[in-house]
Every structure is written in C-alpha cells, then in structure tokens.
PDB file of C-alpha atoms in Angstrom:
ATOM      1  CA  ALA A  16      20.599 -23.564 -11.247  1.00 76.00           C
ATOM      2  CA  GLN A  17      17.877 -25.646 -12.795  1.00 84.00           C
ATOM      3  CA  SER A  18      14.776 -27.291 -11.386  1.00 90.00           C
ATOM      4  CA  VAL A  19      11.893 -29.475 -12.501  1.00 95.00           C
ATOM      5  CA  THR A  20       8.337 -29.386 -11.219  1.00 96.00           C
ATOM      6  CA  GLN A  21       5.895 -32.198 -11.785  1.00 97.00           C
ATOM      7  CA  LEU A  22       2.570 -30.719 -10.893  1.00 90.00           C
ATOM      8  CA  ASP A  23       0.692 -33.939 -10.158  1.00 95.00           C
ATOM      9  CA  SER A  24       2.001 -36.532  -7.717  1.00 95.00           C
ATOM     10  CA  GLN A  25      -0.706 -39.052  -8.596  1.00 97.00           C
ATOM     11  CA  VAL A  26      -2.844 -39.440 -11.717  1.00 98.00           C
ATOM     12  CA  PRO A  27      -5.539 -42.158 -11.783  1.00 97.00           C
ATOM     13  CA  VAL A  28      -7.118 -42.832 -15.168  1.00 98.00           C
ATOM     14  CA  PHE A  29      -9.324 -45.499 -16.664  1.00 97.00           C
ATOM     15  CA  GLU A  30      -7.986 -47.907 -19.268  1.00 97.00           C
ATOM     16  CA  GLU A  31      -8.199 -46.610 -22.863  1.00 97.00           C
ATOM     17  CA  ALA A  32      -8.656 -43.010 -21.665  1.00 98.00           C
ATOM     18  CA  PRO A  33      -6.176 -40.271 -22.612  1.00 98.00           C
ATOM     19  CA  VAL A  34      -3.665 -38.968 -20.091  1.00 98.00           C
ATOM     20  CA  GLU A  35      -1.360 -35.976 -19.665  1.00 97.00           C
ATOM     21  CA  LEU A  36       1.457 -35.822 -17.124  1.00 98.00           C
ATOM     22  CA  ARG A  37       2.661 -32.282 -16.588  1.00 97.00           C
ATOM     23  CA  CYS A  38       6.256 -31.126 -16.306  1.00 97.00           C
ATOM     24  CA  ASN A  39       7.643 -27.606 -16.018  1.00 96.00           C
ATOM     25  CA  TYR A  40      11.302 -26.684 -15.782  1.00 94.00           C
ATOM     26  CA  SER A  41      13.365 -23.706 -14.796  1.00 89.00           C
ATOM     27  CA  SER A  42      16.726 -22.948 -16.347  1.00 80.00           C
ATOM     28  CA  SER A  43      18.580 -19.881 -17.500  1.00 73.00           C
ATOM     29  CA  VAL A  44      20.259 -21.688 -20.377  1.00 77.00           C
ATOM     30  CA  SER A  45      19.272 -24.076 -23.147  1.00 79.00           C
ATOM     31  CA  VAL A  46      18.031 -27.419 -21.899  1.00 85.00           C
ATOM     32  CA  TYR A  47      17.661 -31.031 -22.909  1.00 90.00           C
ATOM     33  CA  LEU A  48      14.561 -32.746 -21.541  1.00 93.00           C
ATOM     34  CA  PHE A  49      13.804 -36.355 -20.694  1.00 95.00           C
ATOM     35  CA  TRP A  50      10.994 -38.562 -19.470  1.00 97.00           C
ATOM     36  CA  TYR A  51      11.901 -41.718 -17.587  1.00 96.00           C
ATOM     37  CA  VAL A  52       9.564 -44.485 -16.401  1.00 96.00           C
ATOM     38  CA  GLN A  53      10.083 -46.582 -13.278  1.00 95.00           C
ATOM     39  CA  TYR A  54       8.173 -49.801 -12.653  1.00 93.00           C
ATOM     40  CA  PRO A  55       7.954 -51.132  -9.070  1.00 87.00           C
ATOM     41  CA  ASN A  56      11.291 -52.232  -7.639  1.00 82.00           C
ATOM     42  CA  GLN A  57      13.136 -51.400 -10.834  1.00 86.00           C
ATOM     43  CA  GLY A  58      15.488 -48.741 -12.147  1.00 89.00           C
ATOM     44  CA  LEU A  59      14.699 -45.946 -14.582  1.00 94.00           C
ATOM     45  CA  GLN A  60      14.014 -46.572 -18.258  1.00 94.00           C
ATOM     46  CA  LEU A  61      14.310 -43.766 -20.792  1.00 94.00           C
ATOM     47  CA  LEU A  62      10.917 -43.162 -22.393  1.00 95.00           C
ATOM     48  CA  LEU A  63      11.752 -40.252 -24.704  1.00 94.00           C
ATOM     49  CA  LYS A  64      13.948 -37.183 -24.936  1.00 93.00           C
ATOM     50  CA  TYR A  65      14.126 -33.779 -26.552  1.00 92.00           C
ATOM     51  CA  LEU A  66      17.544 -32.585 -27.670  1.00 88.00           C
ATOM     52  CA  SER A  67      16.817 -30.342 -30.650  1.00 84.00           C
ATOM     53  CA  GLY A  68      14.750 -30.140 -33.826  1.00 84.00           C
ATOM     54  CA  SER A  69      11.056 -30.988 -33.814  1.00 85.00           C
ATOM     55  CA  THR A  70       9.445 -29.985 -30.536  1.00 88.00           C
ATOM     56  CA  LEU A  71       7.204 -33.072 -30.609  1.00 91.00           C
ATOM     57  CA  VAL A  72       8.958 -36.295 -29.688  1.00 90.00           C
ATOM     58  CA  GLU A  73       7.492 -39.775 -29.572  1.00 89.00           C
ATOM     59  CA  SER A  74       8.268 -43.086 -27.890  1.00 91.00           C
ATOM     60  CA  ILE A  75       7.832 -46.546 -29.356  1.00 82.00           C
ATOM     61  CA  ASN A  76       4.936 -47.379 -27.025  1.00 87.00           C
ATOM     62  CA  GLY A  77       2.619 -44.521 -27.934  1.00 93.00           C
ATOM     63  CA  PHE A  78       3.709 -41.747 -25.566  1.00 96.00           C
ATOM     64  CA  GLU A  79       4.592 -38.307 -26.883  1.00 96.00           C
ATOM     65  CA  ALA A  80       5.858 -35.085 -25.346  1.00 97.00           C
ATOM     66  CA  GLU A  81       6.025 -31.548 -26.653  1.00 95.00           C
ATOM     67  CA  PHE A  82       8.737 -29.057 -25.771  1.00 93.00           C
ATOM     68  CA  ASN A  83       7.249 -25.619 -25.233  1.00 93.00           C
ATOM     69  CA  LYS A  84      10.000 -23.082 -24.675  1.00 90.00           C
ATOM     70  CA  SER A  85       7.731 -20.112 -23.995  1.00 91.00           C
ATOM     71  CA  GLN A  86       5.865 -22.017 -21.280  1.00 92.00           C
ATOM     72  CA  THR A  87       8.970 -23.906 -20.124  1.00 93.00           C
ATOM     73  CA  SER A  88       7.020 -27.133 -20.250  1.00 95.00           C
ATOM     74  CA  PHE A  89       7.517 -30.698 -21.491  1.00 96.00           C
ATOM     75  CA  HIS A  90       4.210 -32.447 -20.853  1.00 97.00           C
ATOM     76  CA  LEU A  91       3.847 -36.169 -21.535  1.00 97.00           C
ATOM     77  CA  ARG A  92       0.719 -37.463 -23.257  1.00 97.00           C
ATOM     78  CA  LYS A  93      -0.807 -40.704 -24.417  1.00 97.00           C
ATOM     79  CA  PRO A  94      -4.133 -40.886 -26.276  1.00 97.00           C
ATOM     80  CA  SER A  95      -5.146 -44.282 -24.878  1.00 97.00           C
ATOM     81  CA  VAL A  96      -3.517 -45.887 -21.834  1.00 97.00           C
ATOM     82  CA  HIS A  97      -3.203 -49.562 -20.924  1.00 96.00           C
ATOM     83  CA  ILE A  98      -3.020 -51.307 -17.574  1.00 96.00           C
ATOM     84  CA  SER A  99       0.658 -51.976 -18.293  1.00 95.00           C
ATOM     85  CA  ASP A 100       1.356 -48.212 -18.325  1.00 96.00           C
ATOM     86  CA  THR A 101       0.889 -48.129 -14.557  1.00 97.00           C
ATOM     87  CA  ALA A 102       4.223 -46.846 -13.214  1.00 97.00           C
ATOM     88  CA  GLU A 103       6.058 -43.819 -11.814  1.00 97.00           C
ATOM     89  CA  TYR A 104       7.064 -41.247 -14.404  1.00 98.00           C
ATOM     90  CA  PHE A 105       9.927 -38.795 -13.919  1.00 98.00           C
ATOM     91  CA  CYS A 106      10.705 -35.680 -15.909  1.00 97.00           C
ATOM     92  CA  ALA A 107      14.373 -34.639 -15.982  1.00 95.00           C
ATOM     93  CA  VAL A 108      16.512 -31.869 -17.422  1.00 92.00           C
ATOM     94  CA  SER A 109      20.150 -31.378 -18.279  1.00 88.00           C
ATOM     95  CA  SER A 110      21.791 -28.184 -19.460  1.00 79.00           C
ATOM     96  CA  SER A 111      25.152 -26.604 -20.103  1.00 71.00           C
ATOM     97  CA  GLY A 112      24.961 -25.176 -16.612  1.00 63.00           C
ATOM     98  CA  SER A 113      24.357 -28.535 -14.961  1.00 62.00           C
ATOM     99  CA  ALA A 114      27.740 -30.094 -15.626  1.00 63.00           C
ATOM    100  CA  ARG A 115      26.374 -33.183 -17.348  1.00 79.00           C
ATOM    101  CA  GLN A 116      24.033 -34.249 -14.574  1.00 87.00           C
ATOM    102  CA  LEU A 117      20.296 -34.829 -14.608  1.00 92.00           C
ATOM    103  CA  THR A 118      17.932 -32.909 -12.367  1.00 93.00           C
ATOM    104  CA  PHE A 119      14.709 -34.819 -11.729  1.00 96.00           C
ATOM    105  CA  GLY A 120      11.220 -33.862 -10.730  1.00 96.00           C
ATOM    106  CA  SER A 121       9.532 -35.583  -7.806  1.00 96.00           C
ATOM    107  CA  GLY A 122       7.637 -37.979 -10.063  1.00 97.00           C
ATOM    108  CA  THR A 123       4.040 -38.721 -11.039  1.00 98.00           C
ATOM    109  CA  GLN A 124       2.444 -42.045 -10.190  1.00 97.00           C
ATOM    110  CA  LEU A 125       0.201 -43.052 -13.088  1.00 98.00           C
ATOM    111  CA  THR A 126      -2.360 -45.668 -12.122  1.00 97.00           C
ATOM    112  CA  VAL A 127      -4.476 -47.139 -14.907  1.00 97.00           C
ATOM    113  CA  LEU A 128      -7.768 -48.533 -13.652  1.00 97.00           C
ATOM    114  CA  PRO A 129      -9.713 -51.330 -15.376  1.00 95.00           C
TER     115      PRO A 129
ATOM    116  CA  ASP B   4      24.686 -55.986 -24.364  1.00 61.00           C
ATOM    117  CA  ALA B   5      24.137 -56.420 -20.620  1.00 71.00           C
ATOM    118  CA  GLY B   6      23.284 -52.775 -20.053  1.00 91.00           C
ATOM    119  CA  VAL B   7      24.075 -51.185 -16.702  1.00 95.00           C
ATOM    120  CA  THR B   8      24.470 -53.726 -13.924  1.00 96.00           C
ATOM    121  CA  GLN B   9      24.491 -53.028 -10.211  1.00 97.00           C
ATOM    122  CA  SER B  10      25.255 -55.201  -7.212  1.00 96.00           C
ATOM    123  CA  PRO B  11      23.973 -56.135  -4.777  1.00 97.00           C
ATOM    124  CA  THR B  12      20.248 -55.676  -5.430  1.00 95.00           C
ATOM    125  CA  HIS B  13      19.360 -55.417  -1.763  1.00 96.00           C
ATOM    126  CA  LEU B  14      21.392 -54.685   1.337  1.00 96.00           C
ATOM    127  CA  ILE B  15      20.636 -54.267   5.026  1.00 98.00           C
ATOM    128  CA  LYS B  16      23.171 -52.477   7.222  1.00 98.00           C
ATOM    129  CA  THR B  17      23.306 -51.247  10.772  1.00 98.00           C
ATOM    130  CA  ARG B  18      23.614 -47.571  11.630  1.00 98.00           C
ATOM    131  CA  GLY B  19      27.292 -46.574  11.813  1.00 97.00           C
ATOM    132  CA  GLN B  20      28.499 -49.267   9.441  1.00 98.00           C
ATOM    133  CA  GLN B  21      30.070 -48.755   6.029  1.00 98.00           C
ATOM    134  CA  VAL B  22      28.748 -49.996   2.688  1.00 98.00           C
ATOM    135  CA  THR B  23      30.093 -50.426  -0.843  1.00 98.00           C
ATOM    136  CA  LEU B  24      27.862 -50.558  -3.903  1.00 98.00           C
ATOM    137  CA  ARG B  25      29.077 -51.564  -7.355  1.00 98.00           C
ATOM    138  CA  CYS B  26      28.193 -50.619 -10.907  1.00 98.00           C
ATOM    139  CA  SER B  27      29.285 -51.772 -14.355  1.00 97.00           C
ATOM    140  CA  PRO B  28      28.366 -49.304 -17.112  1.00 96.00           C
ATOM    141  CA  LYS B  29      26.817 -50.079 -20.454  1.00 94.00           C
ATOM    142  CA  SER B  30      29.306 -51.344 -23.003  1.00 92.00           C
ATOM    143  CA  GLY B  31      31.065 -48.426 -24.696  1.00 88.00           C
ATOM    144  CA  HIS B  32      30.219 -45.922 -21.959  1.00 91.00           C
ATOM    145  CA  ASP B  33      33.011 -44.232 -20.019  1.00 92.00           C
ATOM    146  CA  THR B  34      31.133 -42.102 -17.477  1.00 93.00           C
ATOM    147  CA  VAL B  35      29.331 -43.269 -14.352  1.00 95.00           C
ATOM    148  CA  SER B  36      27.005 -41.173 -12.220  1.00 96.00           C
ATOM    149  CA  TRP B  37      25.400 -42.117  -8.924  1.00 97.00           C
ATOM    150  CA  TYR B  38      21.968 -41.018  -7.719  1.00 97.00           C
ATOM    151  CA  GLN B  39      20.106 -41.467  -4.451  1.00 98.00           C
ATOM    152  CA  GLN B  40      16.350 -41.991  -4.631  1.00 96.00           C
ATOM    153  CA  ALA B  41      14.582 -41.766  -1.294  1.00 95.00           C
ATOM    154  CA  LEU B  42      11.137 -43.285  -0.989  1.00 91.00           C
ATOM    155  CA  GLY B  43       8.541 -41.239  -2.839  1.00 89.00           C
ATOM    156  CA  GLN B  44      11.073 -38.812  -4.316  1.00 92.00           C
ATOM    157  CA  GLY B  45      12.948 -38.268  -7.525  1.00 94.00           C
ATOM    158  CA  PRO B  46      16.599 -39.284  -7.857  1.00 96.00           C
ATOM    159  CA  GLN B  47      19.184 -36.848  -6.462  1.00 96.00           C
ATOM    160  CA  PHE B  48      22.637 -36.549  -8.052  1.00 95.00           C
ATOM    161  CA  ILE B  49      25.480 -37.680  -5.787  1.00 97.00           C
ATOM    162  CA  PHE B  50      28.551 -37.506  -8.046  1.00 95.00           C
ATOM    163  CA  GLN B  51      29.976 -38.420 -11.436  1.00 94.00           C
ATOM    164  CA  TYR B  52      33.166 -40.237 -12.408  1.00 94.00           C
ATOM    165  CA  TYR B  53      35.057 -39.952 -15.660  1.00 90.00           C
ATOM    166  CA  GLU B  54      38.651 -40.996 -16.390  1.00 90.00           C
ATOM    167  CA  GLU B  55      38.862 -42.420 -12.859  1.00 93.00           C
ATOM    168  CA  GLU B  56      38.270 -39.036 -11.254  1.00 92.00           C
ATOM    169  CA  GLU B  57      35.318 -37.414  -9.545  1.00 92.00           C
ATOM    170  CA  ARG B  58      34.218 -34.727 -11.987  1.00 89.00           C
ATOM    171  CA  GLN B  59      31.070 -33.341 -10.428  1.00 88.00           C
ATOM    172  CA  ARG B  60      29.451 -33.616  -7.021  1.00 92.00           C
ATOM    173  CA  GLY B  61      25.987 -32.915  -5.742  1.00 92.00           C
ATOM    174  CA  ASN B  62      25.002 -31.742  -2.292  1.00 93.00           C
ATOM    175  CA  PHE B  63      26.089 -34.831  -0.362  1.00 96.00           C
ATOM    176  CA  PRO B  64      28.471 -35.034   2.621  1.00 97.00           C
ATOM    177  CA  ASP B  65      31.982 -36.451   2.471  1.00 96.00           C
ATOM    178  CA  ARG B  66      30.680 -39.702   3.961  1.00 98.00           C
ATOM    179  CA  PHE B  67      29.763 -40.474   0.365  1.00 98.00           C
ATOM    180  CA  SER B  68      32.786 -41.329  -1.740  1.00 97.00           C
ATOM    181  CA  GLY B  69      33.470 -43.248  -4.887  1.00 97.00           C
ATOM    182  CA  HIS B  70      35.935 -44.753  -7.238  1.00 96.00           C
ATOM    183  CA  GLN B  71      36.178 -45.584 -10.920  1.00 97.00           C
ATOM    184  CA  PHE B  72      38.368 -48.362 -12.238  1.00 96.00           C
ATOM    185  CA  PRO B  73      40.261 -48.550 -15.555  1.00 96.00           C
ATOM    186  CA  ASN B  74      37.478 -50.728 -17.013  1.00 94.00           C
ATOM    187  CA  TYR B  75      35.023 -47.853 -16.238  1.00 95.00           C
ATOM    188  CA  SER B  76      33.199 -49.755 -13.492  1.00 96.00           C
ATOM    189  CA  SER B  77      32.553 -47.818 -10.323  1.00 97.00           C
ATOM    190  CA  GLU B  78      31.974 -48.136  -6.603  1.00 98.00           C
ATOM    191  CA  LEU B  79      29.981 -45.966  -4.237  1.00 98.00           C
ATOM    192  CA  ASN B  80      31.078 -46.021  -0.599  1.00 98.00           C
ATOM    193  CA  VAL B  81      29.060 -44.651   2.278  1.00 98.00           C
ATOM    194  CA  ASN B  82      30.651 -44.405   5.727  1.00 97.00           C
ATOM    195  CA  ALA B  83      29.024 -43.978   9.133  1.00 97.00           C
ATOM    196  CA  LEU B  84      25.606 -44.933   7.843  1.00 98.00           C
ATOM    197  CA  LEU B  85      22.584 -43.021   9.079  1.00 98.00           C
ATOM    198  CA  LEU B  86      18.965 -44.117   9.040  1.00 97.00           C
ATOM    199  CA  GLY B  87      18.362 -41.374   6.475  1.00 97.00           C
ATOM    200  CA  ASP B  88      20.731 -43.062   4.046  1.00 98.00           C
ATOM    201  CA  SER B  89      18.084 -45.720   3.428  1.00 98.00           C
ATOM    202  CA  ALA B  90      17.198 -45.361  -0.247  1.00 97.00           C
ATOM    203  CA  LEU B  91      17.456 -46.820  -3.719  1.00 96.00           C
ATOM    204  CA  TYR B  92      20.893 -46.063  -5.137  1.00 97.00           C
ATOM    205  CA  LEU B  93      20.964 -45.802  -8.905  1.00 97.00           C
ATOM    206  CA  CYS B  94      23.926 -45.919 -11.209  1.00 97.00           C
ATOM    207  CA  ALA B  95      23.732 -44.215 -14.591  1.00 96.00           C
ATOM    208  CA  SER B  96      26.183 -44.635 -17.447  1.00 95.00           C
ATOM    209  CA  SER B  97      26.792 -42.270 -20.309  1.00 91.00           C
ATOM    210  CA  LEU B  98      29.354 -41.266 -22.898  1.00 86.00           C
ATOM    211  CA  ALA B  99      31.410 -38.140 -22.233  1.00 77.00           C
ATOM    212  CA  ARG B 100      30.757 -35.966 -25.270  1.00 74.00           C
ATOM    213  CA  GLY B 101      30.455 -32.231 -24.991  1.00 73.00           C
ATOM    214  CA  SER B 102      29.404 -30.275 -21.941  1.00 71.00           C
ATOM    215  CA  VAL B 103      25.773 -31.380 -21.789  1.00 74.00           C
ATOM    216  CA  LEU B 104      24.360 -34.789 -20.950  1.00 78.00           C
ATOM    217  CA  THR B 105      22.285 -36.063 -23.874  1.00 79.00           C
ATOM    218  CA  GLU B 106      21.609 -39.631 -22.798  1.00 85.00           C
ATOM    219  CA  ALA B 107      21.965 -41.736 -19.659  1.00 91.00           C
ATOM    220  CA  PHE B 108      21.100 -45.358 -19.006  1.00 94.00           C
ATOM    221  CA  PHE B 109      20.244 -46.522 -15.507  1.00 95.00           C
ATOM    222  CA  GLY B 110      20.785 -49.776 -13.681  1.00 95.00           C
ATOM    223  CA  GLN B 111      18.161 -51.564 -11.617  1.00 95.00           C
ATOM    224  CA  GLY B 112      19.467 -50.008  -8.452  1.00 95.00           C
ATOM    225  CA  THR B 113      20.584 -51.198  -5.026  1.00 97.00           C
ATOM    226  CA  ARG B 114      18.017 -50.951  -2.258  1.00 96.00           C
ATOM    227  CA  LEU B 115      19.885 -50.016   0.930  1.00 97.00           C
ATOM    228  CA  THR B 116      18.110 -50.300   4.256  1.00 98.00           C
ATOM    229  CA  VAL B 117      19.822 -48.931   7.358  1.00 98.00           C
ATOM    230  CA  VAL B 118      18.471 -50.229  10.651  1.00 97.00           C
TER     231      VAL B 118
END
C-alpha cells in the first residue's frame, strides 16, 4: 500500500516571498511522484512530475521539486510567489504496486498575500 | 486538442436517485479513471477502465459503476444516492503503457450535490 502526507493544510505567504510545500510518501516499491494544482472550481492541472533521472524537476512557471529517496519526500518550492499562484496543491504518487492509479495527499492551500 | 471533457459541470440530485456522469478522454488516450473529491480532501480513486473493462477498483461500494465505450469515452453511474456522495467527480485520462502510471490528465470535473 502507498500513502501521501502533506504536512501543511494551509500556507499563507506574502507576494515575492519564497515558499515550500511539503510532501512525504510511503511505499515499499519504486515510485513516480507528481504535483498537481487546482484553482477554484476547476480540475487538476499537472505542475511537474518525477519519473527517473535528475532528482530535481522544474515546471514552466518557476516551481521546482526535489525527490529525496532517503527521506521519502518530494517537496515543492518556488523562490518568489505571485498572487496568481494562490491555489490548492496536491502531491500524488503512483507505483508498480498501485495498479496504475494515483494516490493523493489531502492538499495544501497556498494563499499569496499582497 | 480539446483535452479531457466532462459533462455536466454541475448537477443537483435528490437522495435515492441515480446519476450518470460522462467523460471524453484526451485525444490518443485509451484509459479512463474516475476520482471522487470531497470538499477539503484530496481525490480518491474510484475505478479505471481500459479496453471497455473495469481494470482496477478503489474502496467504493457497488452503487458506483461505470462503462467505457469503443471510442474510449466513459460513464460513471451512481445508484441510490446518499448525501455523502456530494463531491467533485474527476475524470482522468492516460495511455496504457507498462504497469505504472506515468502521466494523467484531468477534466474540469462534475460537481454533484445530493439534497
């Protein structure tokens, strides 16, 4: 079985400040990791993913996440946030033991304050 | 490319009724998965369809059923609706390659309210 824990349910931060959204996973087999973003009343949009190779992955809008196998973490970071980054962020995992399904964390609401 | 499309966007049903939600996957994708997202929670996997068959199922009762058509589109049916079935229902499409999911695209969801 696999699980995902997002340690912070809400993260308020001022505009242009850095932010880190934490994600830890539990799995007995190799995993693929994802971050999705959800704006109000919308579906999920893929932000970035780790499949293999470099442990640092980046998105086109300035977010990055680092896969840390020893700490079973996949934290999401951005050096300078904008008001438009306000949204719910979900960490998810898939693995060979999950039969091609995604297991999601409970989400982190990022609110960027002016 | 229209991406993943779901219909309807919103729906209000009475307890005990039945509902059908629809999903068209992203062009080129052959696998459809359904997720339930209750308010304030992360999405929960309901089931997955590939080659017109249910391949995997999460921890949901038999009141939840589905179907996949030859054009890969899919329906989610929920019978005997309960108040607790109120949620955002998300459809995700992917390509069946290998035993691990490497990418999934989501629709905008159907907001179901049971009164």
